[in-house]
Each structure stands twice: as structure tokens, then as C-alpha cells.
């Protein structure tokens, strides 16, 4: 059995892979280390022969994973990176390594699971937007600060109180604090709609909208388009590499 890890800027998500499908899953805020509750959950895992890691977060978390892998399972840790082409997806970047591996794996998962052109949103610490054609061609993407980061940036050094929650059914506000909160959701939602419409115009088809990430539930109600909430895209992408690794060892 393999253990798949998605180490983000604030959280770590994991799943087991038995050679056919994802099994036990979990997630935790990492604060730059491996949380105790995560380690406790891993006590139940046996026969881990390899750990596959996608990392955009702190290297300290990866170092801790390597120590646990050696102590508990004496297994290798394989770090997955972005390449120009993999599993039917061709990256738009001239320097593929500059595309975050989380976005790379989400593209691979989306291509494997859905037909047609796709707009893939990952709403986390940052909000990423990627456009993918049906044949696996990555057109490129955009990055915005995440919802909380937008609010923090505007509110820093002011006396404006932090307002929660923000209304998603009203595009404007009649109060400064609420205006900041609402804009942090309405702005990224509007960009979703603009990119979706542009992709529709460019391809003459109806794009599939996939929204993932910890803030997906905050963003979804503000998007006036049919969307598929897609948690675990990065882990699903990692499972493609795990499957390939299984075939290599057969």
C-alpha cells in the first residue's frame, strides 16, 4: 500500500492507495510540522511501502514525513514534480517547473475524470485558475490571493472590523467591513465567470467548472454557473503516479 500526501501552505491532506483506488483519507492544519492527531491516524496504517508527496508548503513538513517514513515503515519518500507532459496533459508553461505541482496534479486528475474542456479552480491560501482543453492541452491560468489573504491585506493597519460571514447573494454592501468581506468573495467569483465565458467562446463548447480547495464552499454560492465541487483533486492526480509506480514494479 502507498501513502499519498498533499502538503499545502497551511494543511496536509493524505490518502492511502491500494493499487486500485483511494482508501482512508484525512487532513490537518500542519503549522510547519506533522500534527499529533495526524500521526495518531497513521498509527492505524500498516504495510506502507512508499510515500508519494506533492509539496508546495514548508520543507520542514517534508523533512518530518521522511523521518516518520523511515522510523515507522522503512519506506522511500518520492517527491512528485511538475513536468512538461504527463498522463495526457501538456503544460503551457515554457518552464514547467514554475507551475505548482498542486496545479499540475489537479490538471491530471481533471483530465482523467472528465471529458470536455475544463476550468479548474483551487480556492485555498491562494486561488488558482487553470484552463484545460479536452485533448489535455493546458492553456495557462491565473492566481489571486485567497479570500482570507485579500481581507487581511485590506484590513491591515486599519480600524475596520473583520466581518464574517459575507453575503453571496448581494454583489455590493452598505457597510465598510461588509464591503471588504463581500469583495473578497465576489471578485474571485467574477473572475471564474469571466474565464468560463472566455473558454466557452474560444472552444465553442460548454466548459466543465471544477472547484476545489478549503474555501470552495465559500466561493461556490457566489458563482452563477453550474459547478462540480471537487475535493481531493491533488490526491487523485497523485494516484495516477501511484498507479504507474505499481505497474513499474509488476
PDB file of N, CA and C in Angstrom, residues 92-191:
ATOM      1  N   UNK A  92       1.317  24.422 -20.323  1.00  0.00           N
ATOM      2  CA  UNK A  92       1.513  25.604 -21.165  1.00  0.00           C
ATOM      3  C   UNK A  92       2.815  26.327 -20.866  1.00  0.00           C
ATOM      4  N   UNK A  93       3.329  26.202 -19.648  1.00  0.00           N
ATOM      5  CA  UNK A  93       4.492  26.984 -19.234  1.00  0.00           C
ATOM      6  C   UNK A  93       5.742  26.595 -20.025  1.00  0.00           C
ATOM      7  N   UNK A  94       6.508  27.598 -20.447  1.00  0.00           N
ATOM      8  CA  UNK A  94       7.789  27.333 -21.106  1.00  0.00           C
ATOM      9  C   UNK A  94       8.758  26.665 -20.138  1.00  0.00           C
ATOM     10  N   UNK A  95       8.639  26.999 -18.858  1.00  0.00           N
ATOM     11  CA  UNK A  95       9.421  26.353 -17.804  1.00  0.00           C
ATOM     12  C   UNK A  95       8.445  25.636 -16.881  1.00  0.00           C
ATOM     13  N   UNK A  96       8.126  24.377 -17.174  1.00  0.00           N
ATOM     14  CA  UNK A  96       7.089  23.662 -16.431  1.00  0.00           C
ATOM     15  C   UNK A  96       7.300  23.639 -14.920  1.00  0.00           C
ATOM     16  N   UNK A  97       8.549  23.627 -14.474  1.00  0.00           N
ATOM     17  CA  UNK A  97       8.820  23.564 -13.037  1.00  0.00           C
ATOM     18  C   UNK A  97       8.269  24.773 -12.291  1.00  0.00           C
ATOM     19  N   UNK A  98       7.966  25.841 -13.022  1.00  0.00           N
ATOM     20  CA  UNK A  98       7.408  27.035 -12.382  1.00  0.00           C
ATOM     21  C   UNK A  98       5.909  26.911 -12.106  1.00  0.00           C
ATOM     22  N   UNK A  99       5.281  25.880 -12.637  1.00  0.00           N
ATOM     23  CA  UNK A  99       3.877  25.605 -12.328  1.00  0.00           C
ATOM     24  C   UNK A  99       3.822  24.763 -11.062  1.00  0.00           C
ATOM     25  N   UNK A 100       3.089  25.213 -10.070  1.00  0.00           N
ATOM     26  CA  UNK A 100       2.989  24.473  -8.817  1.00  0.00           C
ATOM     27  C   UNK A 100       2.518  23.049  -9.038  1.00  0.00           C
ATOM     28  N   UNK A 101       3.115  22.117  -8.319  1.00  0.00           N
ATOM     29  CA  UNK A 101       2.774  20.713  -8.517  1.00  0.00           C
ATOM     30  C   UNK A 101       1.325  20.440  -8.141  1.00  0.00           C
ATOM     31  N   UNK A 102       0.752  21.235  -7.244  1.00  0.00           N
ATOM     32  CA  UNK A 102      -0.655  21.051  -6.898  1.00  0.00           C
ATOM     33  C   UNK A 102      -1.547  21.336  -8.103  1.00  0.00           C
ATOM     34  N   UNK A 103      -1.232  22.388  -8.839  1.00  0.00           N
ATOM     35  CA  UNK A 103      -1.997  22.700 -10.047  1.00  0.00           C
ATOM     36  C   UNK A 103      -1.784  21.624 -11.118  1.00  0.00           C
ATOM     37  N   UNK A 104      -0.548  21.173 -11.246  1.00  0.00           N
ATOM     38  CA  UNK A 104      -0.196  20.128 -12.208  1.00  0.00           C
ATOM     39  C   UNK A 104      -1.012  18.860 -11.958  1.00  0.00           C
ATOM     40  N   UNK A 105      -1.075  18.434 -10.716  1.00  0.00           N
ATOM     41  CA  UNK A 105      -1.793  17.206 -10.379  1.00  0.00           C
ATOM     42  C   UNK A 105      -3.301  17.380 -10.511  1.00  0.00           C
ATOM     43  N   UNK A 106      -3.801  18.570 -10.194  1.00  0.00           N
ATOM     44  CA  UNK A 106      -5.230  18.831 -10.373  1.00  0.00           C
ATOM     45  C   UNK A 106      -5.610  18.751 -11.851  1.00  0.00           C
ATOM     46  N   UNK A 107      -4.740  19.250 -12.725  1.00  0.00           N
ATOM     47  CA  UNK A 107      -4.972  19.148 -14.165  1.00  0.00           C
ATOM     48  C   UNK A 107      -5.032  17.689 -14.604  1.00  0.00           C
ATOM     49  N   UNK A 108      -4.107  16.888 -14.102  1.00  0.00           N
ATOM     50  CA  UNK A 108      -4.068  15.468 -14.462  1.00  0.00           C
ATOM     51  C   UNK A 108      -5.340  14.766 -14.004  1.00  0.00           C
ATOM     52  N   UNK A 109      -5.767  15.038 -12.774  1.00  0.00           N
ATOM     53  CA  UNK A 109      -6.984  14.414 -12.251  1.00  0.00           C
ATOM     54  C   UNK A 109      -8.210  14.845 -13.045  1.00  0.00           C
ATOM     55  N   UNK A 110      -8.304  16.134 -13.343  1.00  0.00           N
ATOM     56  CA  UNK A 110      -9.454  16.641 -14.095  1.00  0.00           C
ATOM     57  C   UNK A 110      -9.516  16.025 -15.489  1.00  0.00           C
ATOM     58  N   UNK A 111      -8.352  15.898 -16.129  1.00  0.00           N
ATOM     59  CA  UNK A 111      -8.300  15.312 -17.470  1.00  0.00           C
ATOM     60  C   UNK A 111      -8.711  13.845 -17.437  1.00  0.00           C
ATOM     61  N   UNK A 112      -8.322  13.150 -16.394  1.00  0.00           N
ATOM     62  CA  UNK A 112      -8.634  11.722 -16.291  1.00  0.00           C
ATOM     63  C   UNK A 112     -10.108  11.471 -15.971  1.00  0.00           C
ATOM     64  N   UNK A 113     -10.711  12.369 -15.203  1.00  0.00           N
ATOM     65  CA  UNK A 113     -12.059  12.126 -14.688  1.00  0.00           C
ATOM     66  C   UNK A 113     -13.169  12.747 -15.529  1.00  0.00           C
ATOM     67  N   UNK A 114     -12.851  13.746 -16.356  1.00  0.00           N
ATOM     68  CA  UNK A 114     -13.901  14.478 -17.074  1.00  0.00           C
ATOM     69  C   UNK A 114     -13.526  14.670 -18.541  1.00  0.00           C
ATOM     70  N   UNK A 115     -14.504  14.535 -19.414  1.00  0.00           N
ATOM     71  CA  UNK A 115     -14.294  14.848 -20.826  1.00  0.00           C
ATOM     72  C   UNK A 115     -14.751  16.277 -21.099  1.00  0.00           C
ATOM     73  N   UNK A 116     -14.223  16.868 -22.150  1.00  0.00           N
ATOM     74  CA  UNK A 116     -14.553  18.241 -22.491  1.00  0.00           C
ATOM     75  C   UNK A 116     -13.525  19.209 -21.938  1.00  0.00           C
ATOM     76  N   UNK A 117     -13.644  20.480 -22.327  1.00  0.00           N
ATOM     77  CA  UNK A 117     -12.721  21.478 -21.788  1.00  0.00           C
ATOM     78  C   UNK A 117     -13.126  21.818 -20.359  1.00  0.00           C
ATOM     79  N   UNK A 118     -12.151  22.251 -19.587  1.00  0.00           N
ATOM     80  CA  UNK A 118     -12.371  22.411 -18.151  1.00  0.00           C
ATOM     81  C   UNK A 118     -11.743  23.693 -17.628  1.00  0.00           C
ATOM     82  N   UNK A 119     -12.423  24.299 -16.655  1.00  0.00           N
ATOM     83  CA  UNK A 119     -11.875  25.392 -15.866  1.00  0.00           C
ATOM     84  C   UNK A 119     -11.758  24.873 -14.445  1.00  0.00           C
ATOM     85  N   UNK A 120     -10.531  24.858 -13.942  1.00  0.00           N
ATOM     86  CA  UNK A 120     -10.246  24.240 -12.646  1.00  0.00           C
ATOM     87  C   UNK A 120      -9.835  25.321 -11.660  1.00  0.00           C
ATOM     88  N   UNK A 121     -10.585  25.428 -10.572  1.00  0.00           N
ATOM     89  CA  UNK A 121     -10.337  26.432  -9.544  1.00  0.00           C
ATOM     90  C   UNK A 121      -9.913  25.729  -8.266  1.00  0.00           C
ATOM     91  N   UNK A 122      -8.841  26.205  -7.659  1.00  0.00           N
ATOM     92  CA  UNK A 122      -8.430  25.712  -6.342  1.00  0.00           C
ATOM     93  C   UNK A 122      -8.398  26.910  -5.397  1.00  0.00           C
ATOM     94  N   UNK A 123      -9.381  26.958  -4.503  1.00  0.00           N
ATOM     95  CA  UNK A 123      -9.537  28.098  -3.600  1.00  0.00           C
ATOM     96  C   UNK A 123      -8.948  27.762  -2.238  1.00  0.00           C
ATOM     97  N   UNK A 124      -7.730  28.218  -2.022  1.00  0.00           N
ATOM     98  CA  UNK A 124      -7.050  27.979  -0.761  1.00  0.00           C
ATOM     99  C   UNK A 124      -6.369  29.241  -0.280  1.00  0.00           C
ATOM    100  N   UNK A 125      -5.140  29.114   0.226  1.00  0.00           N
ATOM    101  CA  UNK A 125      -4.364  30.288   0.631  1.00  0.00           C
ATOM    102  C   UNK A 125      -4.265  31.271  -0.532  1.00  0.00           C
ATOM    103  N   UNK A 126      -4.061  30.735  -1.725  1.00  0.00           N
ATOM    104  CA  UNK A 126      -4.221  31.487  -2.973  1.00  0.00           C
ATOM    105  C   UNK A 126      -5.354  30.830  -3.751  1.00  0.00           C
ATOM    106  N   UNK A 127      -5.889  31.550  -4.725  1.00  0.00           N
ATOM    107  CA  UNK A 127      -6.919  30.978  -5.594  1.00  0.00           C
ATOM    108  C   UNK A 127      -6.317  30.847  -6.985  1.00  0.00           C
ATOM    109  N   UNK A 128      -6.229  29.614  -7.461  1.00  0.00           N
ATOM    110  CA  UNK A 128      -5.645  29.372  -8.779  1.00  0.00           C
ATOM    111  C   UNK A 128      -6.731  29.014  -9.784  1.00  0.00           C
ATOM    112  N   UNK A 129      -6.496  29.427 -11.012  1.00  0.00           N
ATOM    113  CA  UNK A 129      -7.422  29.194 -12.123  1.00  0.00           C
ATOM    114  C   UNK A 129      -6.614  28.568 -13.255  1.00  0.00           C
ATOM    115  N   UNK A 130      -7.059  27.424 -13.750  1.00  0.00           N
ATOM    116  CA  UNK A 130      -6.369  26.781 -14.871  1.00  0.00           C
ATOM    117  C   UNK A 130      -7.378  26.355 -15.924  1.00  0.00           C
ATOM    118  N   UNK A 131      -7.005  26.546 -17.187  1.00  0.00           N
ATOM    119  CA  UNK A 131      -7.867  26.214 -18.315  1.00  0.00           C
ATOM    120  C   UNK A 131      -7.259  25.039 -19.067  1.00  0.00           C
ATOM    121  N   UNK A 132      -8.086  24.022 -19.314  1.00  0.00           N
ATOM    122  CA  UNK A 132      -7.609  22.774 -19.909  1.00  0.00           C
ATOM    123  C   UNK A 132      -8.542  22.349 -21.035  1.00  0.00           C
ATOM    124  N   UNK A 133      -7.968  22.098 -22.212  1.00  0.00           N
ATOM    125  CA  UNK A 133      -8.761  21.624 -23.340  1.00  0.00           C
ATOM    126  C   UNK A 133      -9.019  20.129 -23.220  1.00  0.00           C
ATOM    127  N   UNK A 134      -9.979  19.649 -23.996  1.00  0.00           N
ATOM    128  CA  UNK A 134     -10.358  18.241 -23.936  1.00  0.00           C
ATOM    129  C   UNK A 134      -9.198  17.319 -24.283  1.00  0.00           C
ATOM    130  N   UNK A 135      -8.292  17.767 -25.166  1.00  0.00           N
ATOM    131  CA  UNK A 135      -7.180  16.906 -25.580  1.00  0.00           C
ATOM    132  C   UNK A 135      -6.004  16.934 -24.603  1.00  0.00           C
ATOM    133  N   UNK A 136      -6.169  17.621 -23.463  1.00  0.00           N
ATOM    134  CA  UNK A 136      -5.109  17.663 -22.464  1.00  0.00           C
ATOM    135  C   UNK A 136      -4.182  18.854 -22.580  1.00  0.00           C
ATOM    136  N   UNK A 137      -4.463  19.771 -23.501  1.00  0.00           N
ATOM    137  CA  UNK A 137      -3.636  20.966 -23.643  1.00  0.00           C
ATOM    138  C   UNK A 137      -3.988  21.982 -22.563  1.00  0.00           C
ATOM    139  N   UNK A 138      -2.997  22.334 -21.772  1.00  0.00           N
ATOM    140  CA  UNK A 138      -3.160  23.356 -20.730  1.00  0.00           C
ATOM    141  C   UNK A 138      -2.952  24.719 -21.377  1.00  0.00           C
ATOM    142  N   UNK A 139      -3.957  25.581 -21.296  1.00  0.00           N
ATOM    143  CA  UNK A 139      -3.850  26.902 -21.914  1.00  0.00           C
ATOM    144  C   UNK A 139      -3.109  27.899 -21.035  1.00  0.00           C
ATOM    145  N   UNK A 140      -3.072  27.638 -19.741  1.00  0.00           N
ATOM    146  CA  UNK A 140      -2.468  28.561 -18.786  1.00  0.00           C
ATOM    147  C   UNK A 140      -3.441  28.836 -17.659  1.00  0.00           C
ATOM    148  N   UNK A 141      -3.166  29.868 -16.877  1.00  0.00           N
ATOM    149  CA  UNK A 141      -4.042  30.151 -15.754  1.00  0.00           C
ATOM    150  C   UNK A 141      -3.745  31.482 -15.100  1.00  0.00           C
ATOM    151  N   UNK A 142      -4.395  31.710 -13.971  1.00  0.00           N
ATOM    152  CA  UNK A 142      -4.246  32.934 -13.195  1.00  0.00           C
ATOM    153  C   UNK A 142      -4.178  32.585 -11.714  1.00  0.00           C
ATOM    154  N   UNK A 143      -3.626  33.511 -10.932  1.00  0.00           N
ATOM    155  CA  UNK A 143      -3.545  33.322  -9.481  1.00  0.00           C
ATOM    156  C   UNK A 143      -3.970  34.614  -8.793  1.00  0.00           C
ATOM    157  N   UNK A 144      -4.865  34.476  -7.827  1.00  0.00           N
ATOM    158  CA  UNK A 144      -5.279  35.583  -6.969  1.00  0.00           C
ATOM    159  C   UNK A 144      -4.927  35.258  -5.518  1.00  0.00           C
ATOM    160  N   UNK A 145      -4.811  36.270  -4.668  1.00  0.00           N
ATOM    161  CA  UNK A 145      -4.741  35.982  -3.233  1.00  0.00           C
ATOM    162  C   UNK A 145      -6.027  35.270  -2.802  1.00  0.00           C
ATOM    163  N   UNK A 146      -5.927  34.405  -1.814  1.00  0.00           N
ATOM    164  CA  UNK A 146      -7.109  33.735  -1.300  1.00  0.00           C
ATOM    165  C   UNK A 146      -8.044  34.697  -0.577  1.00  0.00           C
ATOM    166  N   UNK A 147      -9.222  34.207  -0.226  1.00  0.00           N
ATOM    167  CA  UNK A 147     -10.245  35.038   0.415  1.00  0.00           C
ATOM    168  C   UNK A 147      -9.717  35.684   1.689  1.00  0.00           C
ATOM    169  N   UNK A 148      -9.126  34.891   2.567  1.00  0.00           N
ATOM    170  CA  UNK A 148      -8.623  35.447   3.828  1.00  0.00           C
ATOM    171  C   UNK A 148      -7.456  36.401   3.603  1.00  0.00           C
ATOM    172  N   UNK A 149      -6.589  36.059   2.653  1.00  0.00           N
ATOM    173  CA  UNK A 149      -5.437  36.913   2.374  1.00  0.00           C
ATOM    174  C   UNK A 149      -5.879  38.261   1.814  1.00  0.00           C
ATOM    175  N   UNK A 150      -6.891  38.252   0.966  1.00  0.00           N
ATOM    176  CA  UNK A 150      -7.424  39.520   0.457  1.00  0.00           C
ATOM    177  C   UNK A 150      -7.925  40.391   1.601  1.00  0.00           C
ATOM    178  N   UNK A 151      -8.686  39.784   2.497  1.00  0.00           N
ATOM    179  CA  UNK A 151      -9.239  40.547   3.618  1.00  0.00           C
ATOM    180  C   UNK A 151      -8.127  41.067   4.520  1.00  0.00           C
ATOM    181  N   UNK A 152      -7.171  40.210   4.825  1.00  0.00           N
ATOM    182  CA  UNK A 152      -6.072  40.614   5.711  1.00  0.00           C
ATOM    183  C   UNK A 152      -5.303  41.791   5.121  1.00  0.00           C
ATOM    184  N   UNK A 153      -5.074  41.754   3.819  1.00  0.00           N
ATOM    185  CA  UNK A 153      -4.309  42.815   3.162  1.00  0.00           C
ATOM    186  C   UNK A 153      -5.028  44.159   3.251  1.00  0.00           C
ATOM    187  N   UNK A 154      -6.328  44.149   3.020  1.00  0.00           N
ATOM    188  CA  UNK A 154      -7.096  45.397   3.057  1.00  0.00           C
ATOM    189  C   UNK A 154      -7.250  45.915   4.486  1.00  0.00           C
ATOM    190  N   UNK A 155      -7.459  45.008   5.435  1.00  0.00           N
ATOM    191  CA  UNK A 155      -7.748  45.417   6.810  1.00  0.00           C
ATOM    192  C   UNK A 155      -6.500  45.766   7.615  1.00  0.00           C
ATOM    193  N   UNK A 156      -5.329  45.318   7.161  1.00  0.00           N
ATOM    194  CA  UNK A 156      -4.093  45.540   7.922  1.00  0.00           C
ATOM    195  C   UNK A 156      -3.870  47.030   8.170  1.00  0.00           C
ATOM    196  N   UNK A 157      -3.624  47.380   9.419  1.00  0.00           N
ATOM    197  CA  UNK A 157      -3.319  48.757   9.778  1.00  0.00           C
ATOM    198  C   UNK A 157      -4.516  49.682   9.819  1.00  0.00           C
ATOM    199  N   UNK A 158      -5.728  49.130   9.729  1.00  0.00           N
ATOM    200  CA  UNK A 158      -6.936  49.953   9.787  1.00  0.00           C
ATOM    201  C   UNK A 158      -7.731  49.632  11.047  1.00  0.00           C
ATOM    202  N   UNK A 159      -8.753  50.426  11.295  1.00  0.00           N
ATOM    203  CA  UNK A 159      -9.666  50.179  12.406  1.00  0.00           C
ATOM    204  C   UNK A 159     -10.934  49.465  11.939  1.00  0.00           C
ATOM    205  N   UNK A 160     -10.936  49.026  10.703  1.00  0.00           N
ATOM    206  CA  UNK A 160     -12.122  48.356  10.162  1.00  0.00           C
ATOM    207  C   UNK A 160     -12.251  46.971  10.795  1.00  0.00           C
ATOM    208  N   UNK A 161     -13.391  46.650  11.383  1.00  0.00           N
ATOM    209  CA  UNK A 161     -13.547  45.325  11.985  1.00  0.00           C
ATOM    210  C   UNK A 161     -13.644  44.238  10.920  1.00  0.00           C
ATOM    211  N   UNK A 162     -13.260  43.049  11.299  1.00  0.00           N
ATOM    212  CA  UNK A 162     -13.385  41.917  10.374  1.00  0.00           C
ATOM    213  C   UNK A 162     -14.825  41.428  10.405  1.00  0.00           C
ATOM    214  N   UNK A 163     -15.401  41.243   9.232  1.00  0.00           N
ATOM    215  CA  UNK A 163     -16.814  40.884   9.118  1.00  0.00           C
ATOM    216  C   UNK A 163     -16.946  39.468   8.590  1.00  0.00           C
ATOM    217  N   UNK A 164     -17.695  38.646   9.306  1.00  0.00           N
ATOM    218  CA  UNK A 164     -17.994  37.292   8.860  1.00  0.00           C
ATOM    219  C   UNK A 164     -19.455  37.000   9.201  1.00  0.00           C
ATOM    220  N   UNK A 165     -20.182  36.267   8.394  1.00  0.00           N
ATOM    221  CA  UNK A 165     -19.784  35.843   7.051  1.00  0.00           C
ATOM    222  C   UNK A 165     -20.147  36.905   6.030  1.00  0.00           C
ATOM    223  N   UNK A 166     -19.675  36.736   4.820  1.00  0.00           N
ATOM    224  CA  UNK A 166     -20.012  37.667   3.747  1.00  0.00           C
ATOM    225  C   UNK A 166     -21.208  37.137   2.965  1.00  0.00           C
ATOM    226  N   UNK A 167     -22.094  38.043   2.580  1.00  0.00           N
ATOM    227  CA  UNK A 167     -23.244  37.658   1.771  1.00  0.00           C
ATOM    228  C   UNK A 167     -22.778  37.270   0.371  1.00  0.00           C
ATOM    229  N   UNK A 168     -23.362  36.204  -0.162  1.00  0.00           N
ATOM    230  CA  UNK A 168     -23.019  35.791  -1.528  1.00  0.00           C
ATOM    231  C   UNK A 168     -24.142  36.092  -2.512  1.00  0.00           C
ATOM    232  N   UNK A 169     -25.303  36.537  -2.003  1.00  0.00           N
ATOM    233  CA  UNK A 169     -26.423  36.818  -2.902  1.00  0.00           C
ATOM    234  C   UNK A 169     -26.563  38.309  -3.201  1.00  0.00           C
ATOM    235  N   UNK A 170     -25.651  39.119  -2.684  1.00  0.00           N
ATOM    236  CA  UNK A 170     -25.659  40.556  -2.936  1.00  0.00           C
ATOM    237  C   UNK A 170     -24.261  40.965  -3.388  1.00  0.00           C
ATOM    238  N   UNK A 171     -24.168  41.659  -4.525  1.00  0.00           N
ATOM    239  CA  UNK A 171     -22.861  41.983  -5.102  1.00  0.00           C
ATOM    240  C   UNK A 171     -22.221  43.218  -4.496  1.00  0.00           C
ATOM    241  N   UNK A 172     -22.909  43.917  -3.620  1.00  0.00           N
ATOM    242  CA  UNK A 172     -22.342  45.116  -3.002  1.00  0.00           C
ATOM    243  C   UNK A 172     -22.796  45.181  -1.557  1.00  0.00           C
ATOM    244  N   UNK A 173     -22.242  46.124  -0.814  1.00  0.00           N
ATOM    245  CA  UNK A 173     -22.541  46.236   0.615  1.00  0.00           C
ATOM    246  C   UNK A 173     -22.758  47.694   0.992  1.00  0.00           C
ATOM    247  N   UNK A 174     -23.434  47.915   2.124  1.00  0.00           N
ATOM    248  CA  UNK A 174     -23.705  49.268   2.608  1.00  0.00           C
ATOM    249  C   UNK A 174     -22.956  49.547   3.902  1.00  0.00           C
ATOM    250  N   UNK A 175     -21.854  48.821   4.096  1.00  0.00           N
ATOM    251  CA  UNK A 175     -21.038  48.972   5.293  1.00  0.00           C
ATOM    252  C   UNK A 175     -19.604  48.639   4.905  1.00  0.00           C
ATOM    253  N   UNK A 176     -18.633  49.386   5.431  1.00  0.00           N
ATOM    254  CA  UNK A 176     -17.245  49.209   5.002  1.00  0.00           C
ATOM    255  C   UNK A 176     -16.719  47.813   5.299  1.00  0.00           C
ATOM    256  N   UNK A 177     -16.946  47.321   6.512  1.00  0.00           N
ATOM    257  CA  UNK A 177     -16.443  45.996   6.874  1.00  0.00           C
ATOM    258  C   UNK A 177     -17.069  44.920   6.002  1.00  0.00           C
ATOM    259  N   UNK A 178     -18.374  45.041   5.777  1.00  0.00           N
ATOM    260  CA  UNK A 178     -19.048  44.061   4.934  1.00  0.00           C
ATOM    261  C   UNK A 178     -18.608  44.192   3.478  1.00  0.00           C
ATOM    262  N   UNK A 179     -18.291  45.417   3.052  1.00  0.00           N
ATOM    263  CA  UNK A 179     -17.824  45.624   1.679  1.00  0.00           C
ATOM    264  C   UNK A 179     -16.510  44.898   1.428  1.00  0.00           C
ATOM    265  N   UNK A 180     -15.607  44.933   2.398  1.00  0.00           N
ATOM    266  CA  UNK A 180     -14.335  44.214   2.275  1.00  0.00           C
ATOM    267  C   UNK A 180     -14.589  42.712   2.201  1.00  0.00           C
ATOM    268  N   UNK A 181     -15.444  42.224   3.103  1.00  0.00           N
ATOM    269  CA  UNK A 181     -15.728  40.791   3.143  1.00  0.00           C
ATOM    270  C   UNK A 181     -16.394  40.321   1.854  1.00  0.00           C
ATOM    271  N   UNK A 182     -17.382  41.082   1.394  1.00  0.00           N
ATOM    272  CA  UNK A 182     -18.104  40.685   0.185  1.00  0.00           C
ATOM    273  C   UNK A 182     -17.198  40.708  -1.042  1.00  0.00           C
ATOM    274  N   UNK A 183     -16.351  41.733  -1.143  1.00  0.00           N
ATOM    275  CA  UNK A 183     -15.466  41.842  -2.307  1.00  0.00           C
ATOM    276  C   UNK A 183     -14.487  40.686  -2.384  1.00  0.00           C
ATOM    277  N   UNK A 184     -14.063  40.170  -1.229  1.00  0.00           N
ATOM    278  CA  UNK A 184     -13.096  39.072  -1.217  1.00  0.00           C
ATOM    279  C   UNK A 184     -13.689  37.786  -1.776  1.00  0.00           C
ATOM    280  N   UNK A 185     -15.010  37.726  -1.867  1.00  0.00           N
ATOM    281  CA  UNK A 185     -15.678  36.575  -2.479  1.00  0.00           C
ATOM    282  C   UNK A 185     -16.198  36.916  -3.872  1.00  0.00           C
ATOM    283  N   UNK A 186     -16.784  38.097  -4.007  1.00  0.00           N
ATOM    284  CA  UNK A 186     -17.350  38.476  -5.305  1.00  0.00           C
ATOM    285  C   UNK A 186     -16.278  38.637  -6.381  1.00  0.00           C
ATOM    286  N   UNK A 187     -15.104  39.152  -6.019  1.00  0.00           N
ATOM    287  CA  UNK A 187     -14.049  39.352  -7.019  1.00  0.00           C
ATOM    288  C   UNK A 187     -13.560  38.033  -7.616  1.00  0.00           C
ATOM    289  N   UNK A 188     -13.161  37.044  -6.798  1.00  0.00           N
ATOM    290  CA  UNK A 188     -12.736  35.778  -7.406  1.00  0.00           C
ATOM    291  C   UNK A 188     -13.871  35.047  -8.109  1.00  0.00           C
ATOM    292  N   UNK A 189     -15.112  35.213  -7.617  1.00  0.00           N
ATOM    293  CA  UNK A 189     -16.253  34.579  -8.290  1.00  0.00           C
ATOM    294  C   UNK A 189     -16.472  35.186  -9.669  1.00  0.00           C
ATOM    295  N   UNK A 190     -16.326  36.509  -9.767  1.00  0.00           N
ATOM    296  CA  UNK A 190     -16.493  37.177 -11.061  1.00  0.00           C
ATOM    297  C   UNK A 190     -15.429  36.724 -12.055  1.00  0.00           C
ATOM    298  N   UNK A 191     -14.216  36.497 -11.569  1.00  0.00           N
ATOM    299  CA  UNK A 191     -13.150  36.029 -12.454  1.00  0.00           C
ATOM    300  C   UNK A 191     -13.438  34.610 -12.942  1.00  0.00           C
TER     301      UNK A 191
END
